[in-house]
Structure formats: structure tokens, C-alpha cells
CSV table of C-alpha atoms in Angstrom, one decimal:
chain,number,residue,atom,x,y,z
H,117,MET,CA,2.2,-6.3,3.1
H,118,ASN,CA,3.3,-9.6,1.6
H,119,SER,CA,0.8,-12.2,2.7
H,120,THR,CA,0.5,-15.4,0.7
H,121,VAL,CA,-2.4,-17.9,0.9
H,122,ASN,CA,-2.1,-21.4,-0.5
H,123,TYR,CA,-5.1,-21.7,-2.7
H,124,ALA,CA,-5.7,-25.2,-1.5
H,125,GLN,CA,-6.6,-23.8,1.9
H,126,VAL,CA,-9.8,-22.3,0.5
H,127,ILE,CA,-11.3,-25.7,-0.4
H,128,THR,CA,-10.1,-27.4,2.8
H,129,THR,CA,-13.1,-28.3,4.9
H,130,ASP,CA,-11.2,-29.6,8.0
H,131,SER,CA,-12.8,-27.6,10.8
H,132,SER,CA,-10.9,-29.5,13.5
H,133,LEU,CA,-7.8,-27.3,13.0
H,134,PRO,CA,-7.3,-24.3,15.3
H,135,PHE,CA,-8.7,-21.0,14.2
H,136,SER,CA,-11.0,-22.5,11.6
H,137,GLN,CA,-13.9,-20.1,12.5
H,138,LEU,CA,-11.6,-17.1,12.1
H,139,ARG,CA,-10.5,-18.3,8.6
H,140,GLU,CA,-14.2,-19.0,7.6
H,141,TRP,CA,-15.2,-15.4,8.7
H,142,ALA,CA,-12.4,-14.0,6.6
H,143,LEU,CA,-13.6,-16.0,3.5
H,144,ARG,CA,-17.2,-15.0,4.0
H,145,ILE,CA,-16.7,-11.3,4.6
H,146,LEU,CA,-13.3,-10.1,3.5
H,147,ALA,CA,-12.9,-12.0,0.3
H,148,PRO,CA,-16.2,-10.8,-1.3
H,149,ALA,CA,-15.4,-7.2,-0.2
H,150,ALA,CA,-12.1,-7.2,-2.1
H,151,PRO,CA,-13.5,-6.6,-5.7
H,152,ALA,CA,-15.5,-3.6,-4.5
H,153,ILE,CA,-12.5,-2.1,-2.7
H,154,LEU,CA,-10.2,-2.7,-5.7
H,155,LEU,CA,-12.7,-1.3,-8.2
H,156,PHE,CA,-12.9,1.9,-6.1
H,157,GLY,CA,-9.1,2.0,-5.8
H,158,LEU,CA,-8.8,1.6,-9.6
H,159,ILE,CA,-11.1,4.6,-10.3
H,160,SER,CA,-9.8,6.8,-7.5
H,161,ASN,CA,-6.2,6.4,-8.5
H,162,ILE,CA,-6.9,7.1,-12.1
H,163,ILE,CA,-8.6,10.3,-10.9
H,164,ASN,CA,-5.6,11.1,-8.7
H,165,ILE,CA,-3.1,10.7,-11.6
H,166,ILE,CA,-5.2,12.9,-13.9
H,167,VAL,CA,-5.7,15.6,-11.2
H,168,PHE,CA,-2.0,15.8,-10.1
H,169,PHE,CA,-0.9,15.8,-13.7
H,170,LYS,CA,-3.3,18.7,-14.6
H,171,ALA,CA,-2.2,20.5,-11.4
H,172,GLY,CA,1.4,20.5,-12.6
H,173,LEU,CA,4.3,18.5,-11.3
H,174,LYS,CA,6.2,21.4,-9.9
H,175,ASP,CA,6.8,20.8,-6.2
H,176,ASN,CA,8.1,17.7,-4.4
H,177,VAL,CA,4.8,16.9,-2.7
H,178,THR,CA,2.8,16.9,-5.9
H,179,ILE,CA,5.4,14.8,-7.7
H,180,LEU,CA,5.5,12.2,-4.9
H,181,LEU,CA,1.7,12.0,-4.7
H,182,PHE,CA,1.6,11.6,-8.5
H,183,PHE,CA,4.0,8.7,-8.4
H,184,LEU,CA,2.3,7.3,-5.3
H,185,ALA,CA,-1.0,7.1,-7.3
H,186,ILE,CA,0.8,5.4,-10.2
H,187,SER,CA,2.3,2.8,-7.9
H,188,ASP,CA,-1.0,2.2,-6.1
H,189,LEU,CA,-2.8,1.8,-9.4
H,190,THR,CA,-0.2,-0.7,-10.6
H,191,PHE,CA,-0.6,-2.6,-7.4
H,192,ILE,CA,-4.3,-2.8,-7.7
H,193,ILE,CA,-4.2,-3.9,-11.3
H,194,LEU,CA,-1.6,-6.6,-10.7
H,195,ILE,CA,-3.2,-7.9,-7.5
H,196,THR,CA,-6.8,-8.2,-8.8
H,197,PRO,CA,-6.4,-11.8,-10.2
H,198,THR,CA,-5.5,-13.0,-6.7
H,199,PRO,CA,-8.7,-12.1,-4.8
H,200,CYS,CA,-10.7,-13.1,-7.9
H,201,THR,CA,-9.2,-16.5,-7.9
H,202,LEU,CA,-9.9,-16.8,-4.2
H,203,ILE,CA,-13.6,-15.9,-4.7
H,204,VAL,CA,-14.0,-18.5,-7.5
H,205,LEU,CA,-12.4,-21.2,-5.3
H,206,ARG,CA,-14.6,-20.3,-2.4
H,207,PHE,CA,-18.0,-19.7,-4.0
H,208,ALA,CA,-17.7,-21.7,-7.3
H,209,ARG,CA,-15.9,-24.8,-6.4
H,210,SER,CA,-17.2,-26.7,-9.4
H,211,TRP,CA,-15.7,-24.3,-11.8
H,212,SER,CA,-13.6,-26.1,-14.4
H,213,TRP,CA,-10.2,-24.4,-14.6
H,214,PRO,CA,-8.3,-24.2,-17.9
H,215,PHE,CA,-5.1,-24.0,-15.8
H,216,GLN,CA,-4.1,-24.6,-12.3
H,217,PRO,CA,-5.6,-22.0,-9.9
H,218,ASP,CA,-2.2,-21.1,-8.5
H,219,PHE,CA,-1.4,-19.7,-12.0
H,220,THR,CA,-3.7,-16.7,-11.6
H,221,TYR,CA,-3.2,-16.5,-7.8
H,222,PHE,CA,0.6,-16.2,-7.8
H,223,LEU,CA,1.6,-15.2,-11.3
H,224,LEU,CA,1.3,-11.4,-10.6
H,225,TYR,CA,1.2,-11.6,-6.8
H,226,TRP,CA,4.9,-10.7,-6.2
H,227,PRO,CA,5.1,-8.1,-9.0
H,228,ALA,CA,2.0,-6.5,-7.4
H,229,PHE,CA,3.7,-6.3,-4.0
H,230,THR,CA,6.8,-4.9,-5.6
H,231,ALA,CA,4.6,-2.0,-6.6
H,232,TYR,CA,3.2,-1.9,-3.1
H,233,ASP,CA,6.7,-1.7,-1.7
H,234,LEU,CA,7.4,1.2,-4.0
H,235,SER,CA,4.2,2.9,-2.6
H,236,ALA,CA,5.5,2.3,0.9
H,237,PHE,CA,8.9,3.8,0.1
H,238,ILE,CA,7.3,6.9,-1.5
H,239,SER,CA,5.1,7.3,1.5
H,240,VAL,CA,8.1,7.2,3.8
H,241,SER,CA,10.0,9.7,1.5
H,242,LEU,CA,7.0,12.0,1.6
H,243,GLY,CA,7.0,11.9,5.4
H,244,VAL,CA,10.8,12.5,5.6
H,245,MET,CA,10.8,15.4,3.2
H,246,ARG,CA,7.9,17.1,5.0
H,247,CYS,CA,9.7,16.6,8.3
H,248,ALA,CA,12.9,18.1,7.0
H,249,CYS,CA,11.1,21.1,5.5
H,250,VAL,CA,9.0,21.7,8.6
H,251,ALA,CA,11.9,21.2,11.1
H,252,MET,CA,14.5,23.1,9.2
H,253,PRO,CA,12.7,25.0,6.4
H,254,LEU,CA,15.6,27.4,5.5
H,255,LYS,CA,18.1,24.6,5.2
H,256,PHE,CA,15.9,22.2,3.1
H,257,LYS,CA,13.7,24.6,1.2
H,258,PHE,CA,15.8,24.3,-2.0
H,259,VAL,CA,17.2,20.8,-1.4
H,260,PHE,CA,14.2,18.8,-2.6
H,261,THR,CA,14.0,20.1,-6.2
H,262,ARG,CA,11.8,18.7,-8.9
H,263,ARG,CA,14.7,16.9,-10.5
H,264,ARG,CA,16.0,15.4,-7.3
H,265,THR,CA,12.5,14.2,-6.3
H,266,ILE,CA,12.0,12.4,-9.6
H,267,LEU,CA,15.5,10.9,-9.3
H,268,THR,CA,14.6,9.7,-5.7
H,269,VAL,CA,11.5,7.9,-7.1
H,270,PHE,CA,13.6,6.2,-9.7
H,271,VAL,CA,16.1,5.0,-7.0
H,272,LEU,CA,13.2,3.8,-4.9
H,273,PHE,CA,11.8,1.8,-7.8
H,274,VAL,CA,15.2,0.1,-8.3
H,275,LEU,CA,15.4,-0.6,-4.6
H,276,ALA,CA,11.9,-2.1,-4.5
H,277,VAL,CA,12.6,-4.4,-7.5
H,278,SER,CA,16.0,-5.4,-6.1
H,279,LEU,CA,14.6,-6.4,-2.7
H,280,ARG,CA,12.0,-8.6,-4.3
H,281,ILE,CA,14.3,-10.4,-6.6
H,282,PRO,CA,14.3,-13.5,-4.4
H,283,MET,CA,10.6,-14.0,-4.9
H,284,LEU,CA,10.4,-12.5,-8.5
H,285,SER,CA,12.9,-15.0,-9.7
H,286,ILE,CA,11.6,-18.3,-8.4
H,287,PHE,CA,8.4,-18.8,-10.4
H,288,ARG,CA,8.3,-20.3,-13.9
H,289,VAL,CA,5.3,-21.0,-16.2
H,290,ALA,CA,5.3,-24.7,-16.8
H,291,TRP,CA,2.9,-27.2,-18.4
H,292,ARG,CA,1.4,-30.4,-17.0
H,293,THR,CA,-0.4,-33.1,-18.9
H,294,ASP,CA,-3.2,-35.2,-17.3
H,295,ALA,CA,-2.5,-38.8,-18.3
H,296,ALA,CA,-6.2,-39.7,-18.0
H,297,THR,CA,-7.7,-36.9,-20.1
H,298,ASN,CA,-4.6,-36.0,-22.1
H,299,VAL,CA,-5.3,-32.4,-21.4
H,300,THR,CA,-2.3,-30.0,-20.9
H,301,THR,CA,-2.7,-27.2,-18.4
H,302,ALA,CA,-0.4,-24.3,-17.3
H,303,TYR,CA,0.8,-24.1,-13.7
H,304,LEU,CA,3.5,-22.2,-11.8
H,305,ALA,CA,6.6,-24.1,-11.0
H,306,ALA,CA,8.7,-22.7,-8.1
H,307,VAL,CA,12.5,-23.1,-8.0
H,308,ASN,CA,14.3,-23.0,-4.7
H,309,ARG,CA,11.2,-21.6,-3.1
H,310,VAL,CA,12.0,-22.5,0.6
H,311,ALA,CA,15.4,-20.7,0.7
H,312,MET,CA,14.2,-17.7,-1.3
H,313,SER,CA,11.0,-17.4,0.9
H,314,ARG,CA,13.2,-17.4,4.0
H,315,ILE,CA,15.4,-14.6,2.6
H,316,ASN,CA,12.2,-12.7,1.7
H,317,ASP,CA,10.8,-13.2,5.2
H,318,VAL,CA,13.9,-11.9,7.0
H,319,MET,CA,14.6,-9.1,4.6
H,320,ASN,CA,11.3,-7.7,3.4
H,321,ARG,CA,8.9,-9.1,6.0
H,322,GLY,CA,11.3,-8.2,8.8
H,323,LEU,CA,14.1,-5.7,8.4
H,324,VAL,CA,12.6,-3.5,5.7
H,325,VAL,CA,9.1,-3.3,7.0
H,326,TRP,CA,10.4,-2.4,10.5
H,327,ILE,CA,12.6,0.3,9.2
H,328,ASN,CA,9.8,1.8,7.1
H,329,TYR,CA,7.4,1.6,10.0
H,330,THR,CA,9.8,3.2,12.5
H,331,ILE,CA,10.6,6.1,10.2
H,332,MET,CA,7.0,6.7,9.4
H,333,VAL,CA,5.9,6.7,13.0
H,334,SER,CA,8.7,9.1,13.9
H,335,CYS,CA,7.7,11.4,11.0
H,336,VAL,CA,4.1,11.4,12.0
H,337,ALA,CA,5.0,12.2,15.6
H,338,LEU,CA,7.2,15.2,14.6
H,339,LEU,CA,4.7,16.5,12.1
H,340,SER,CA,1.8,16.1,14.6
H,341,PHE,CA,3.8,18.0,17.2
H,342,LYS,CA,4.4,20.9,14.7
H,343,LEU,CA,0.7,20.9,13.8
H,344,SER,CA,-0.2,21.1,17.5
H,345,GLU,CA,2.3,23.9,18.0
H,346,ALA,CA,0.9,25.8,15.0
H,347,SER,CA,-2.7,25.4,16.3
H,348,LYS,CA,-1.7,26.9,19.7
H,349,ILE,CA,0.1,29.8,18.1
H,350,ARG,CA,-2.9,30.4,15.8
H,351,ARG,CA,-5.3,30.5,18.8
H,352,SER,CA,-2.9,32.8,20.6
H,353,CYS,CA,-2.7,35.2,17.7
H,354,THR,CA,-6.5,35.1,17.3
H,355,PHE,CA,-6.9,36.0,20.9
H,356,ASN,CA,-4.4,38.9,20.7
H,357,ASN,CA,-5.6,40.0,17.2
H,358,ASP,CA,-2.1,39.6,15.9
H,359,SER,CA,-2.5,38.4,12.3
H,360,THR,CA,1.1,39.2,11.3
H,361,SER,CA,2.5,36.9,14.0
H,362,GLU,CA,0.1,34.2,13.0
H,363,LYS,CA,1.5,34.0,9.5
H,364,THR,CA,5.1,33.8,10.4
H,365,ALA,CA,5.3,32.3,13.9
H,366,VAL,CA,5.6,28.6,13.0
H,367,HIS,CA,8.9,28.4,11.3
H,368,GLY,CA,7.6,30.4,8.4
H,369,LEU,CA,4.8,28.0,7.5
H,370,SER,CA,1.8,29.5,5.8
H,371,PRO,CA,-1.8,28.2,6.3
H,372,LYS,CA,-1.4,26.5,2.9
H,373,ASP,CA,1.8,24.8,4.1
H,374,LEU,CA,0.0,23.6,7.2
H,375,GLN,CA,-2.8,22.1,5.0
H,376,VAL,CA,-0.1,20.2,3.1
H,377,VAL,CA,1.4,18.9,6.3
H,378,LYS,CA,-2.0,17.7,7.5
H,379,SER,CA,-2.6,15.8,4.2
H,380,VAL,CA,0.9,14.2,4.5
H,381,VAL,CA,0.2,13.2,8.1
H,382,ILE,CA,-3.1,11.6,7.3
H,383,VAL,CA,-1.6,9.7,4.3
H,384,CYS,CA,1.2,8.5,6.6
H,385,VAL,CA,-1.4,7.5,9.3
H,386,ILE,CA,-3.3,5.4,6.8
H,387,PHE,CA,-0.1,3.7,5.9
H,388,ILE,CA,0.8,3.1,9.5
H,389,PHE,CA,-2.6,1.5,10.4
H,390,SER,CA,-2.8,-0.5,7.2
H,391,GLN,CA,0.7,-1.9,7.8
H,392,LEU,CA,0.1,-2.8,11.5
H,393,PRO,CA,-1.6,-6.2,10.9
H,394,PHE,CA,1.1,-7.3,8.5
H,395,LEU,CA,3.8,-6.0,10.8
H,396,LEU,CA,2.5,-8.0,13.7
H,397,TYR,CA,1.8,-11.1,11.6
H,398,SER,CA,5.2,-11.1,9.8
H,399,THR,CA,7.1,-10.6,13.1
H,400,ALA,CA,5.1,-13.5,14.6
H,401,ARG,CA,6.2,-15.6,11.6
H,402,LEU,CA,9.9,-14.8,12.3
H,403,ILE,CA,9.4,-15.8,15.9
H,404,ASN,CA,7.3,-18.9,15.2
H,405,PRO,CA,8.3,-20.5,11.8
H,406,GLU,CA,5.3,-22.9,12.3
H,407,LEU,CA,2.9,-20.1,11.2
H,408,THR,CA,2.8,-21.1,7.5
H,409,SER,CA,0.3,-22.2,4.9
H,410,THR,CA,1.2,-25.9,5.4
H,411,SER,CA,1.4,-26.3,9.2
H,412,ARG,CA,-1.2,-27.0,11.8
H,413,MET,CA,-1.5,-23.2,12.3
H,414,ARG,CA,-2.5,-22.7,8.6
H,415,LYS,CA,-6.0,-21.5,9.5
H,416,LEU,CA,-4.6,-18.7,11.6
H,417,PHE,CA,-2.1,-18.0,8.8
H,418,SER,CA,-4.9,-17.8,6.3
H,419,PHE,CA,-7.0,-15.4,8.5
H,420,LEU,CA,-4.0,-13.1,9.1
H,421,SER,CA,-3.2,-13.1,5.4
H,422,HIS,CA,-6.7,-12.1,4.4
H,423,VAL,CA,-6.7,-9.3,6.9
H,424,SER,CA,-3.3,-8.1,5.7
H,425,LEU,CA,-4.4,-8.2,2.1
H,426,THR,CA,-7.6,-6.3,2.8
H,427,CYS,CA,-5.6,-3.6,4.6
H,428,SER,CA,-3.3,-3.3,1.6
H,429,TYR,CA,-6.3,-2.9,-0.7
H,430,LEU,CA,-7.6,-0.1,1.5
H,431,ASN,CA,-4.3,1.6,1.8
H,432,ALA,CA,-4.0,1.8,-2.0
H,433,SER,CA,-7.5,3.1,-2.4
H,434,LEU,CA,-8.4,5.7,0.3
H,435,ASN,CA,-6.0,8.5,-0.4
H,436,ILE,CA,-8.4,10.4,-2.6
H,437,PHE,CA,-10.5,11.4,0.4
H,438,VAL,CA,-7.4,12.9,2.0
H,439,TYR,CA,-6.5,14.8,-1.1
H,440,TYR,CA,-10.0,16.2,-1.6
H,441,ASN,CA,-10.4,17.4,2.0
H,442,TYR,CA,-6.9,18.7,2.7
H,443,ASN,CA,-5.3,19.7,-0.7
H,444,SER,CA,-6.9,22.9,-2.0
H,445,LYS,CA,-5.1,22.7,-5.4
H,446,TYR,CA,-6.3,19.1,-5.8
H,447,ARG,CA,-9.8,20.0,-4.9
H,448,SER,CA,-10.0,23.0,-7.3
H,449,VAL,CA,-8.5,21.0,-10.2
H,450,LEU,CA,-10.9,18.1,-9.6
H,451,ILE,CA,-13.9,20.3,-9.5
H,452,SER,CA,-12.8,22.1,-12.7
H,453,LEU,CA,-12.7,18.7,-14.4
H,454,LEU,CA,-16.3,17.8,-13.5
H,455,PRO,CA,-18.7,18.1,-16.5
H,456,SER,CA,-21.2,20.2,-14.5
H,457,ARG,CA,-18.6,22.9,-14.0
H,458,LYS,CA,-17.7,23.0,-17.7
H,459,ASN,CA,-21.3,23.6,-18.7
H,460,HIS,CA,-21.6,26.8,-16.6
């Protein structure tokens, strides 16, 4: 999810360009919805961090979900100035800016999506680890230790930052003086932007996103098959009143393990669907370089960017529902933290 929108598009009133109505729909509906989604994501991820920490960072799934909440929270905090700038430009056009609007729009944009990339890598790792433990539990049961899982997250952090260096390194804070008013304002100056953007398009918007997506879909397919297999065996055991077989039939997975697998599958599915708009849009950009913020197709580019951004906000905000419904430890810790429980 790496969509950029030139802020000048928002105040462009040329409706003769293709896809103008789509862009207008995105500005009227998706842009105002962003603050509510981000506020919910801010609160939900703070809750997730507290609950997972209280639950104890002892197993690889809890550790990965803890760091996933941290990276999602970081993304939400850093990306918030971007939609806020967009809303001001759209609904308060007479606002007198003390700096250039691109300053707040882009200053934290790429650091935010570096955090989002880390969330994607953690989600993929979560799927891979669960697949390995489900497919070959005896072989991988003691491979993914607490120490190795934390080390994996650190490596993924370094990888996420390294892959984004082309975009993280091009912006500089500069100052511009208006000769008429003698007022100096801050703006973002970009160095070698075209070349670095192209590298970013090919690497992060092409190769990396497709690798992540392919691995994630494969993991979901395998885990879903195992869940289906477990469900059939459970029904068979219930029919035959064989409770012992039910507990041990599916590669030694307990009912608790199956709930963990379900939660991982749903987290992965949320990732898959939230990434799909960006995957299609970024691939289209590689095929058709004219799909940019400055071409005749800029209205379509803007619309697709808004959809992709909104999906990224949702992806970083909705996991709390999965944890509460499918993670019994998470649910019990969360309920124990509620004030009403403490008063009884």
C-alpha cells in the first residue's frame, strides 16, 4: 500500500478529464471517513498492545501479534497528517497555510508506509510460521522460539527500512520566501525523485508486494485446508463418540491450537483483501506508466490511491475483532482489564 496523491489534484476543478466522477466520489466519501477509521485504529491498537503485553510474550504467535500491533499503531500515527491535509484542502480551501500543504502531506508519508511494510512482513511471517507448525508440528515445534521470533522481527524491520531508502532519502525540508509578502514558508524539496520513484515502483510496488501476496495466499490456502480437515475429523469423532481420536487426529492440534490457526487465517485474509486494490493498481502502473498524478489519467490515479489508502487504514485497525472472537487468552485478559470486572 504505497499510494501517493498530489495535493494539487484536490483543488483541481477540471471535470473534463476521464474518471472525474470517480475521483469526486472518493473525495466526498472516503476522505471524510479516514479520521474515524484512524481514531478507531489508534484506540484498538493501543488496547492490543496492552493486552498482549499483559498476556505475556511467551509464544511466537503472541510475540508477532504484539509487534504487529506496534507497527500498525506506528503507521496510523504517522499517516494521520496525510488524510487530515487532504480534508482541509477539500473542505476548507480558503484556509491560510503557514507552510506548503505538501509539507504535512508527504513529510511522514513514506515513514508511515515503512511501518506498514513491516506490518505486512510480520503478517506474512505469522502465516508462514503457522503453516510450518501445522504441516510439520514435530519438526517445527521448537524451531520458532521466543528469541528467534524477536530476532526475526528485528530483521524484518531492517528489511522494511532498507527497501524504502529510495523514497526515505529524497525529501528535504526547505524554505521558500514569497517576494510579494516577504513571508517565508516551509516546503518539501525532492532530490532525484523520478529515478527513486521508479526504483520504488519496481521494487516495492512490484516485486515485494507480489512475493508477499503469493506467500500469504498460499499460507491461507494451506491453513484453510487444515481447518477443513480438522472440522471433518471432529464431526466424524462426534458421530462415533470418539473423543480421544478427536483430540489427536489432526497432526496433534488441540482445539486451542485450531482457534489460533483460525485467528491467523482471518488476519491473513484481512491483509489479502486490503492489499488487493493496491496490488492491481500498482501492477497497472508498471504496465501503463501514464497512470500517474500528473498525466491525463490523474483522476483515475487519485481514485485508486484513495481506495488503496482507505484499505490500508482498515487493515491496520480491524484486527481487534479477530483477536477478541478467536483468541481466548486475549479475550480473558481484555475482560479482566475492564473496570466493571475489577469492581466485582
